[in-house]
């Protein structure tokens, strides 16, 4: 079995081939490379989303790794929800000069040290991200072939590439995704990963996220916190 955590890093672009370091270490160069040639960043989510390649995660979110970024955002939203705080406003977003996103505490139930950190559940998170990317229905057979060409060009091959190709070709099984998330923390991470993949710009995308949240049994206020936390962590690269 391939390393699902490494593939998740590539999905979110935290591995930057050819730059010799993380987004945090070589942030300016990585961002410029992403603007000039998104494929070189290894951000597979950008490939799946076609023209939606100008989105990034602010601060050090991806420098800590894809799984830790998802877990950190989910934990932050969950903690604020439990504390009865208002959802984060866009002005609360971490800046590149003042990164605030950290991996969740070991005992929190989120992240690599939890059941959500197993290779099997990381595969579930990747499946959820692919399902979200397919939600607007734009991935037909020719588009899928083009995506796979680009993914292979981004140094993804073997079992990992076959896994992505299989997920792209298969109908979304939302029942299996929901069933795989057996703890509250896993359910939060699954929704966070899905929301991190897309901005719900279409009715189909918004409908998919609403359906997923409902099937996961997430409280509306908790969903609001996840939505706000992810939105606050996103920034747009100038084109």
PDB file of C-alpha atoms in Angstrom:
ATOM      1  CA  UNK A   1       0.000   0.000   0.000  1.00  0.00           C
ATOM      2  CA  UNK A   2       1.269   3.455  -0.864  1.00  0.00           C
ATOM      3  CA  UNK A   3       1.836   6.217   1.684  1.00  0.00           C
ATOM      4  CA  UNK A   4      -1.525   7.976   1.891  1.00  0.00           C
ATOM      5  CA  UNK A   5      -0.147  10.844   3.992  1.00  0.00           C
ATOM      6  CA  UNK A   6       2.423  11.673   1.314  1.00  0.00           C
ATOM      7  CA  UNK A   7      -0.315  11.670  -1.322  1.00  0.00           C
ATOM      8  CA  UNK A   8      -2.454  13.927   0.858  1.00  0.00           C
ATOM      9  CA  UNK A   9       0.469  16.357   1.081  1.00  0.00           C
ATOM     10  CA  UNK A  10       0.621  16.357  -2.704  1.00  0.00           C
ATOM     11  CA  UNK A  11      -3.130  16.931  -2.904  1.00  0.00           C
ATOM     12  CA  UNK A  12      -2.826  20.127  -0.919  1.00  0.00           C
ATOM     13  CA  UNK A  13       0.509  21.255  -2.319  1.00  0.00           C
ATOM     14  CA  UNK A  14       2.601  21.115   0.853  1.00  0.00           C
ATOM     15  CA  UNK A  15       5.314  19.249  -1.045  1.00  0.00           C
ATOM     16  CA  UNK A  16       6.963  21.512  -3.562  1.00  0.00           C
ATOM     17  CA  UNK A  17       9.214  19.485  -5.900  1.00  0.00           C
ATOM     18  CA  UNK A  18      12.268  21.366  -7.078  1.00  0.00           C
ATOM     19  CA  UNK A  19      12.143  24.054  -4.411  1.00  0.00           C
ATOM     20  CA  UNK A  20      14.106  22.195  -1.753  1.00  0.00           C
ATOM     21  CA  UNK A  21      11.730  22.867   1.121  1.00  0.00           C
ATOM     22  CA  UNK A  22       8.224  23.453   2.375  1.00  0.00           C
ATOM     23  CA  UNK A  23       5.917  26.325   1.581  1.00  0.00           C
ATOM     24  CA  UNK A  24       7.003  27.891   4.861  1.00  0.00           C
ATOM     25  CA  UNK A  25      10.700  27.533   4.040  1.00  0.00           C
ATOM     26  CA  UNK A  26      10.453  28.842   0.500  1.00  0.00           C
ATOM     27  CA  UNK A  27       7.081  30.546   0.580  1.00  0.00           C
ATOM     28  CA  UNK A  28       7.650  33.360  -1.913  1.00  0.00           C
ATOM     29  CA  UNK A  29       9.304  31.130  -4.482  1.00  0.00           C
ATOM     30  CA  UNK A  30       6.632  28.469  -4.078  1.00  0.00           C
ATOM     31  CA  UNK A  31       3.811  30.959  -4.596  1.00  0.00           C
ATOM     32  CA  UNK A  32       5.481  32.407  -7.693  1.00  0.00           C
ATOM     33  CA  UNK A  33       5.989  28.898  -9.060  1.00  0.00           C
ATOM     34  CA  UNK A  34       2.332  28.089  -8.391  1.00  0.00           C
ATOM     35  CA  UNK A  35       1.270  31.156 -10.349  1.00  0.00           C
ATOM     36  CA  UNK A  36       3.627  30.438 -13.258  1.00  0.00           C
ATOM     37  CA  UNK A  37       2.995  26.700 -13.449  1.00  0.00           C
ATOM     38  CA  UNK A  38       0.536  25.201 -10.941  1.00  0.00           C
ATOM     39  CA  UNK A  39       1.603  21.664 -11.871  1.00  0.00           C
ATOM     40  CA  UNK A  40       5.067  22.153 -10.394  1.00  0.00           C
ATOM     41  CA  UNK A  41       3.573  22.626  -6.945  1.00  0.00           C
ATOM     42  CA  UNK A  42       2.213  19.090  -6.897  1.00  0.00           C
ATOM     43  CA  UNK A  43      -1.155  20.453  -5.757  1.00  0.00           C
ATOM     44  CA  UNK A  44      -3.410  17.713  -7.073  1.00  0.00           C
ATOM     45  CA  UNK A  45      -6.558  19.411  -5.792  1.00  0.00           C
ATOM     46  CA  UNK A  46      -5.807  22.253  -8.200  1.00  0.00           C
ATOM     47  CA  UNK A  47      -5.587  19.770 -11.080  1.00  0.00           C
ATOM     48  CA  UNK A  48      -8.944  18.261 -10.151  1.00  0.00           C
ATOM     49  CA  UNK A  49     -10.550  21.688 -10.004  1.00  0.00           C
ATOM     50  CA  UNK A  50      -9.427  22.799 -13.453  1.00  0.00           C
ATOM     51  CA  UNK A  51      -9.449  26.574 -13.563  1.00  0.00           C
ATOM     52  CA  UNK A  52      -9.660  26.948  -9.783  1.00  0.00           C
ATOM     53  CA  UNK A  53      -5.879  26.907  -9.394  1.00  0.00           C
ATOM     54  CA  UNK A  54      -5.388  30.306  -7.786  1.00  0.00           C
ATOM     55  CA  UNK A  55      -6.256  29.305  -4.264  1.00  0.00           C
ATOM     56  CA  UNK A  56      -3.769  28.689  -1.512  1.00  0.00           C
ATOM     57  CA  UNK A  57      -3.733  28.321   2.227  1.00  0.00           C
ATOM     58  CA  UNK A  58      -2.482  31.259   4.218  1.00  0.00           C
ATOM     59  CA  UNK A  59       0.360  31.216   6.711  1.00  0.00           C
ATOM     60  CA  UNK A  60       1.994  27.912   7.616  1.00  0.00           C
ATOM     61  CA  UNK A  61      -1.077  25.726   7.134  1.00  0.00           C
ATOM     62  CA  UNK A  62       0.521  23.472   4.549  1.00  0.00           C
ATOM     63  CA  UNK A  63       4.052  23.702   5.921  1.00  0.00           C
ATOM     64  CA  UNK A  64       2.904  21.420   8.759  1.00  0.00           C
ATOM     65  CA  UNK A  65       1.664  18.790   6.308  1.00  0.00           C
ATOM     66  CA  UNK A  66      -1.657  18.039   4.645  1.00  0.00           C
ATOM     67  CA  UNK A  67      -3.099  15.857   7.402  1.00  0.00           C
ATOM     68  CA  UNK A  68      -1.999  18.221  10.159  1.00  0.00           C
ATOM     69  CA  UNK A  69      -3.481  21.156   8.222  1.00  0.00           C
ATOM     70  CA  UNK A  70      -6.875  19.433   7.875  1.00  0.00           C
ATOM     71  CA  UNK A  71      -6.770  18.313  11.505  1.00  0.00           C
ATOM     72  CA  UNK A  72      -5.633  21.742  12.695  1.00  0.00           C
ATOM     73  CA  UNK A  73      -8.422  23.549  10.897  1.00  0.00           C
ATOM     74  CA  UNK A  74     -11.002  20.995  12.041  1.00  0.00           C
ATOM     75  CA  UNK A  75      -9.775  21.154  15.625  1.00  0.00           C
ATOM     76  CA  UNK A  76      -9.820  24.952  15.619  1.00  0.00           C
ATOM     77  CA  UNK A  77     -13.397  25.011  14.344  1.00  0.00           C
ATOM     78  CA  UNK A  78     -14.521  22.286  16.764  1.00  0.00           C
ATOM     79  CA  UNK A  79     -12.895  23.998  19.756  1.00  0.00           C
ATOM     80  CA  UNK A  80     -14.501  27.347  18.923  1.00  0.00           C
ATOM     81  CA  UNK A  81     -17.868  25.666  18.408  1.00  0.00           C
ATOM     82  CA  UNK A  82     -17.684  23.914  21.783  1.00  0.00           C
ATOM     83  CA  UNK A  83     -16.709  27.190  23.440  1.00  0.00           C
ATOM     84  CA  UNK A  84     -19.779  28.900  22.023  1.00  0.00           C
ATOM     85  CA  UNK A  85     -17.748  31.446  20.085  1.00  0.00           C
ATOM     86  CA  UNK A  86     -18.967  33.175  16.950  1.00  0.00           C
ATOM     87  CA  UNK A  87     -17.627  31.752  13.664  1.00  0.00           C
ATOM     88  CA  UNK A  88     -14.375  33.337  12.503  1.00  0.00           C
ATOM     89  CA  UNK A  89     -14.551  36.394  10.273  1.00  0.00           C
ATOM     90  CA  UNK A  90     -12.362  36.759   7.162  1.00  0.00           C
ATOM     91  CA  UNK A  91     -10.285  39.379   8.992  1.00  0.00           C
ATOM     92  CA  UNK A  92      -9.260  36.639  11.440  1.00  0.00           C
ATOM     93  CA  UNK A  93      -7.320  34.794   8.737  1.00  0.00           C
ATOM     94  CA  UNK A  94      -3.699  34.010   9.529  1.00  0.00           C
ATOM     95  CA  UNK A  95      -1.253  36.042   7.494  1.00  0.00           C
ATOM     96  CA  UNK A  96       1.967  34.904   5.881  1.00  0.00           C
ATOM     97  CA  UNK A  97       3.910  36.973   8.406  1.00  0.00           C
ATOM     98  CA  UNK A  98       1.963  35.754  11.396  1.00  0.00           C
ATOM     99  CA  UNK A  99       1.085  32.086  10.886  1.00  0.00           C
ATOM    100  CA  UNK A 100      -1.119  30.689  13.613  1.00  0.00           C
ATOM    101  CA  UNK A 101      -2.277  27.277  12.471  1.00  0.00           C
ATOM    102  CA  UNK A 102      -0.661  24.515  14.490  1.00  0.00           C
ATOM    103  CA  UNK A 103      -1.132  20.751  14.589  1.00  0.00           C
ATOM    104  CA  UNK A 104      -3.854  19.795  17.078  1.00  0.00           C
ATOM    105  CA  UNK A 105      -2.885  18.571  20.552  1.00  0.00           C
ATOM    106  CA  UNK A 106      -2.097  14.860  20.758  1.00  0.00           C
ATOM    107  CA  UNK A 107      -4.993  14.180  23.133  1.00  0.00           C
ATOM    108  CA  UNK A 108      -7.551  16.093  21.033  1.00  0.00           C
ATOM    109  CA  UNK A 109      -8.694  13.153  18.889  1.00  0.00           C
ATOM    110  CA  UNK A 110      -7.596  15.005  15.752  1.00  0.00           C
ATOM    111  CA  UNK A 111      -4.552  14.475  13.574  1.00  0.00           C
ATOM    112  CA  UNK A 112      -1.727  11.954  13.140  1.00  0.00           C
ATOM    113  CA  UNK A 113      -1.765  10.650  16.728  1.00  0.00           C
ATOM    114  CA  UNK A 114      -5.489   9.821  16.586  1.00  0.00           C
ATOM    115  CA  UNK A 115      -7.513   7.156  14.752  1.00  0.00           C
ATOM    116  CA  UNK A 116      -8.015   9.818  12.089  1.00  0.00           C
ATOM    117  CA  UNK A 117      -4.296   9.625  11.402  1.00  0.00           C
ATOM    118  CA  UNK A 118      -4.266   6.015  10.232  1.00  0.00           C
ATOM    119  CA  UNK A 119      -3.306   5.306   6.631  1.00  0.00           C
ATOM    120  CA  UNK A 120      -6.785   3.875   6.041  1.00  0.00           C
ATOM    121  CA  UNK A 121      -8.586   6.995   7.203  1.00  0.00           C
ATOM    122  CA  UNK A 122      -6.235   9.283   5.305  1.00  0.00           C
ATOM    123  CA  UNK A 123      -7.323   7.363   2.197  1.00  0.00           C
ATOM    124  CA  UNK A 124     -10.911   8.164   3.184  1.00  0.00           C
ATOM    125  CA  UNK A 125     -10.010  11.857   3.391  1.00  0.00           C
ATOM    126  CA  UNK A 126      -8.508  11.701  -0.096  1.00  0.00           C
ATOM    127  CA  UNK A 127     -11.629   9.929  -1.384  1.00  0.00           C
ATOM    128  CA  UNK A 128     -13.717  12.690   0.175  1.00  0.00           C
ATOM    129  CA  UNK A 129     -11.607  15.358  -1.530  1.00  0.00           C
ATOM    130  CA  UNK A 130     -11.972  13.664  -4.924  1.00  0.00           C
ATOM    131  CA  UNK A 131     -15.716  13.331  -4.360  1.00  0.00           C
ATOM    132  CA  UNK A 132     -15.944  17.038  -3.578  1.00  0.00           C
ATOM    133  CA  UNK A 133     -13.952  17.880  -6.703  1.00  0.00           C
ATOM    134  CA  UNK A 134     -16.415  15.810  -8.759  1.00  0.00           C
ATOM    135  CA  UNK A 135     -19.477  17.399  -7.171  1.00  0.00           C
ATOM    136  CA  UNK A 136     -20.123  19.915  -9.941  1.00  0.00           C
ATOM    137  CA  UNK A 137     -20.099  17.152 -12.560  1.00  0.00           C
ATOM    138  CA  UNK A 138     -17.393  18.677 -14.768  1.00  0.00           C
ATOM    139  CA  UNK A 139     -15.149  15.583 -14.810  1.00  0.00           C
ATOM    140  CA  UNK A 140     -16.173  13.540 -17.868  1.00  0.00           C
ATOM    141  CA  UNK A 141     -14.070  10.865 -19.617  1.00  0.00           C
ATOM    142  CA  UNK A 142     -11.874  13.266 -21.654  1.00  0.00           C
ATOM    143  CA  UNK A 143     -11.358  15.485 -18.612  1.00  0.00           C
ATOM    144  CA  UNK A 144     -10.444  12.471 -16.498  1.00  0.00           C
ATOM    145  CA  UNK A 145      -7.812  11.405 -19.031  1.00  0.00           C
ATOM    146  CA  UNK A 146      -6.377  14.925 -19.052  1.00  0.00           C
ATOM    147  CA  UNK A 147      -6.302  15.007 -15.251  1.00  0.00           C
ATOM    148  CA  UNK A 148      -4.430  11.713 -15.102  1.00  0.00           C
ATOM    149  CA  UNK A 149      -1.836  12.990 -17.586  1.00  0.00           C
ATOM    150  CA  UNK A 150      -1.265  16.024 -15.383  1.00  0.00           C
ATOM    151  CA  UNK A 151      -1.159  13.969 -12.197  1.00  0.00           C
ATOM    152  CA  UNK A 152       1.499  11.692 -13.640  1.00  0.00           C
ATOM    153  CA  UNK A 153       3.442  14.780 -14.698  1.00  0.00           C
ATOM    154  CA  UNK A 154       3.312  15.864 -11.045  1.00  0.00           C
ATOM    155  CA  UNK A 155       5.408  12.831 -10.016  1.00  0.00           C
ATOM    156  CA  UNK A 156       2.460  10.693  -8.899  1.00  0.00           C
ATOM    157  CA  UNK A 157       2.605   7.166 -10.298  1.00  0.00           C
ATOM    158  CA  UNK A 158       2.125   3.497  -9.459  1.00  0.00           C
ATOM    159  CA  UNK A 159      -0.468   2.550  -6.844  1.00  0.00           C
ATOM    160  CA  UNK A 160      -1.168   6.165  -5.927  1.00  0.00           C
ATOM    161  CA  UNK A 161      -1.989   7.148  -9.512  1.00  0.00           C
ATOM    162  CA  UNK A 162      -4.090   4.005  -9.959  1.00  0.00           C
ATOM    163  CA  UNK A 163      -5.988   4.836  -6.768  1.00  0.00           C
ATOM    164  CA  UNK A 164      -6.799   8.361  -8.010  1.00  0.00           C
ATOM    165  CA  UNK A 165      -7.814   7.070 -11.431  1.00  0.00           C
ATOM    166  CA  UNK A 166     -10.126   4.515  -9.853  1.00  0.00           C
ATOM    167  CA  UNK A 167     -11.753   7.113  -7.620  1.00  0.00           C
ATOM    168  CA  UNK A 168     -12.262   9.489 -10.540  1.00  0.00           C
ATOM    169  CA  UNK A 169     -13.917   6.743 -12.588  1.00  0.00           C
ATOM    170  CA  UNK A 170     -16.168   5.441  -9.809  1.00  0.00           C
ATOM    171  CA  UNK A 171     -19.460   7.003  -8.679  1.00  0.00           C
ATOM    172  CA  UNK A 172     -19.224   8.779  -5.357  1.00  0.00           C
ATOM    173  CA  UNK A 173     -20.226   6.430  -2.542  1.00  0.00           C
ATOM    174  CA  UNK A 174     -21.272   8.877   0.147  1.00  0.00           C
ATOM    175  CA  UNK A 175     -22.535   6.017   2.321  1.00  0.00           C
ATOM    176  CA  UNK A 176     -19.027   4.532   2.475  1.00  0.00           C
ATOM    177  CA  UNK A 177     -17.459   7.917   3.263  1.00  0.00           C
ATOM    178  CA  UNK A 178     -19.901   8.541   6.095  1.00  0.00           C
ATOM    179  CA  UNK A 179     -19.541   5.017   7.480  1.00  0.00           C
ATOM    180  CA  UNK A 180     -15.743   5.359   7.599  1.00  0.00           C
ATOM    181  CA  UNK A 181     -15.943   8.352   9.939  1.00  0.00           C
ATOM    182  CA  UNK A 182     -16.748   6.672  13.254  1.00  0.00           C
ATOM    183  CA  UNK A 183     -15.788   9.422  15.708  1.00  0.00           C
ATOM    184  CA  UNK A 184     -16.931  13.023  15.954  1.00  0.00           C
ATOM    185  CA  UNK A 185     -13.398  14.162  15.215  1.00  0.00           C
ATOM    186  CA  UNK A 186     -13.219  12.021  12.077  1.00  0.00           C
ATOM    187  CA  UNK A 187     -16.535  13.421  10.882  1.00  0.00           C
ATOM    188  CA  UNK A 188     -15.248  16.966  11.377  1.00  0.00           C
ATOM    189  CA  UNK A 189     -12.019  16.145   9.521  1.00  0.00           C
ATOM    190  CA  UNK A 190     -13.886  14.531   6.637  1.00  0.00           C
ATOM    191  CA  UNK A 191     -16.087  17.590   6.149  1.00  0.00           C
ATOM    192  CA  UNK A 192     -13.116  19.931   6.613  1.00  0.00           C
ATOM    193  CA  UNK A 193     -11.124  18.094   3.921  1.00  0.00           C
ATOM    194  CA  UNK A 194     -14.089  18.267   1.546  1.00  0.00           C
ATOM    195  CA  UNK A 195     -14.640  21.968   2.178  1.00  0.00           C
ATOM    196  CA  UNK A 196     -10.926  22.689   1.878  1.00  0.00           C
ATOM    197  CA  UNK A 197     -10.931  21.160  -1.598  1.00  0.00           C
ATOM    198  CA  UNK A 198     -13.643  23.384  -3.038  1.00  0.00           C
ATOM    199  CA  UNK A 199     -15.309  26.720  -2.652  1.00  0.00           C
ATOM    200  CA  UNK A 200     -19.007  25.996  -3.233  1.00  0.00           C
ATOM    201  CA  UNK A 201     -19.405  28.226  -6.290  1.00  0.00           C
ATOM    202  CA  UNK A 202     -22.239  26.201  -7.808  1.00  0.00           C
ATOM    203  CA  UNK A 203     -25.535  24.824  -6.539  1.00  0.00           C
ATOM    204  CA  UNK A 204     -24.213  21.305  -7.100  1.00  0.00           C
ATOM    205  CA  UNK A 205     -21.153  21.920  -4.907  1.00  0.00           C
ATOM    206  CA  UNK A 206     -23.163  23.638  -2.184  1.00  0.00           C
ATOM    207  CA  UNK A 207     -25.767  20.896  -2.329  1.00  0.00           C
ATOM    208  CA  UNK A 208     -23.103  18.208  -2.031  1.00  0.00           C
ATOM    209  CA  UNK A 209     -21.518  19.824   1.027  1.00  0.00           C
ATOM    210  CA  UNK A 210     -24.927  20.294   2.667  1.00  0.00           C
ATOM    211  CA  UNK A 211     -25.795  16.652   1.980  1.00  0.00           C
ATOM    212  CA  UNK A 212     -22.446  15.505   3.377  1.00  0.00           C
ATOM    213  CA  UNK A 213     -22.837  17.583   6.527  1.00  0.00           C
ATOM    214  CA  UNK A 214     -26.330  16.220   7.060  1.00  0.00           C
ATOM    215  CA  UNK A 215     -25.279  12.614   6.513  1.00  0.00           C
ATOM    216  CA  UNK A 216     -22.371  13.070   8.914  1.00  0.00           C
ATOM    217  CA  UNK A 217     -24.780  14.392  11.536  1.00  0.00           C
ATOM    218  CA  UNK A 218     -22.841  17.612  12.070  1.00  0.00           C
ATOM    219  CA  UNK A 219     -24.705  20.350  13.906  1.00  0.00           C
ATOM    220  CA  UNK A 220     -25.487  23.405  11.782  1.00  0.00           C
ATOM    221  CA  UNK A 221     -23.474  25.667  14.079  1.00  0.00           C
ATOM    222  CA  UNK A 222     -20.476  23.328  13.883  1.00  0.00           C
ATOM    223  CA  UNK A 223     -20.705  23.371  10.088  1.00  0.00           C
ATOM    224  CA  UNK A 224     -20.796  27.174  10.216  1.00  0.00           C
ATOM    225  CA  UNK A 225     -17.586  27.142  12.255  1.00  0.00           C
ATOM    226  CA  UNK A 226     -15.855  24.774   9.810  1.00  0.00           C
ATOM    227  CA  UNK A 227     -16.982  26.865   6.871  1.00  0.00           C
ATOM    228  CA  UNK A 228     -15.746  30.072   8.486  1.00  0.00           C
ATOM    229  CA  UNK A 229     -12.453  28.577   9.647  1.00  0.00           C
ATOM    230  CA  UNK A 230     -11.609  27.148   6.226  1.00  0.00           C
ATOM    231  CA  UNK A 231     -12.667  30.350   4.463  1.00  0.00           C
ATOM    232  CA  UNK A 232     -10.542  32.399   6.828  1.00  0.00           C
ATOM    233  CA  UNK A 233      -7.517  30.211   6.123  1.00  0.00           C
ATOM    234  CA  UNK A 234      -7.825  30.580   2.370  1.00  0.00           C
ATOM    235  CA  UNK A 235      -6.280  33.329   0.360  1.00  0.00           C
ATOM    236  CA  UNK A 236      -6.315  34.023  -3.341  1.00  0.00           C
ATOM    237  CA  UNK A 237      -3.161  34.239  -5.391  1.00  0.00           C
ATOM    238  CA  UNK A 238      -3.210  37.171  -7.783  1.00  0.00           C
ATOM    239  CA  UNK A 239      -3.417  36.027 -11.372  1.00  0.00           C
TER     240      UNK A 239
END
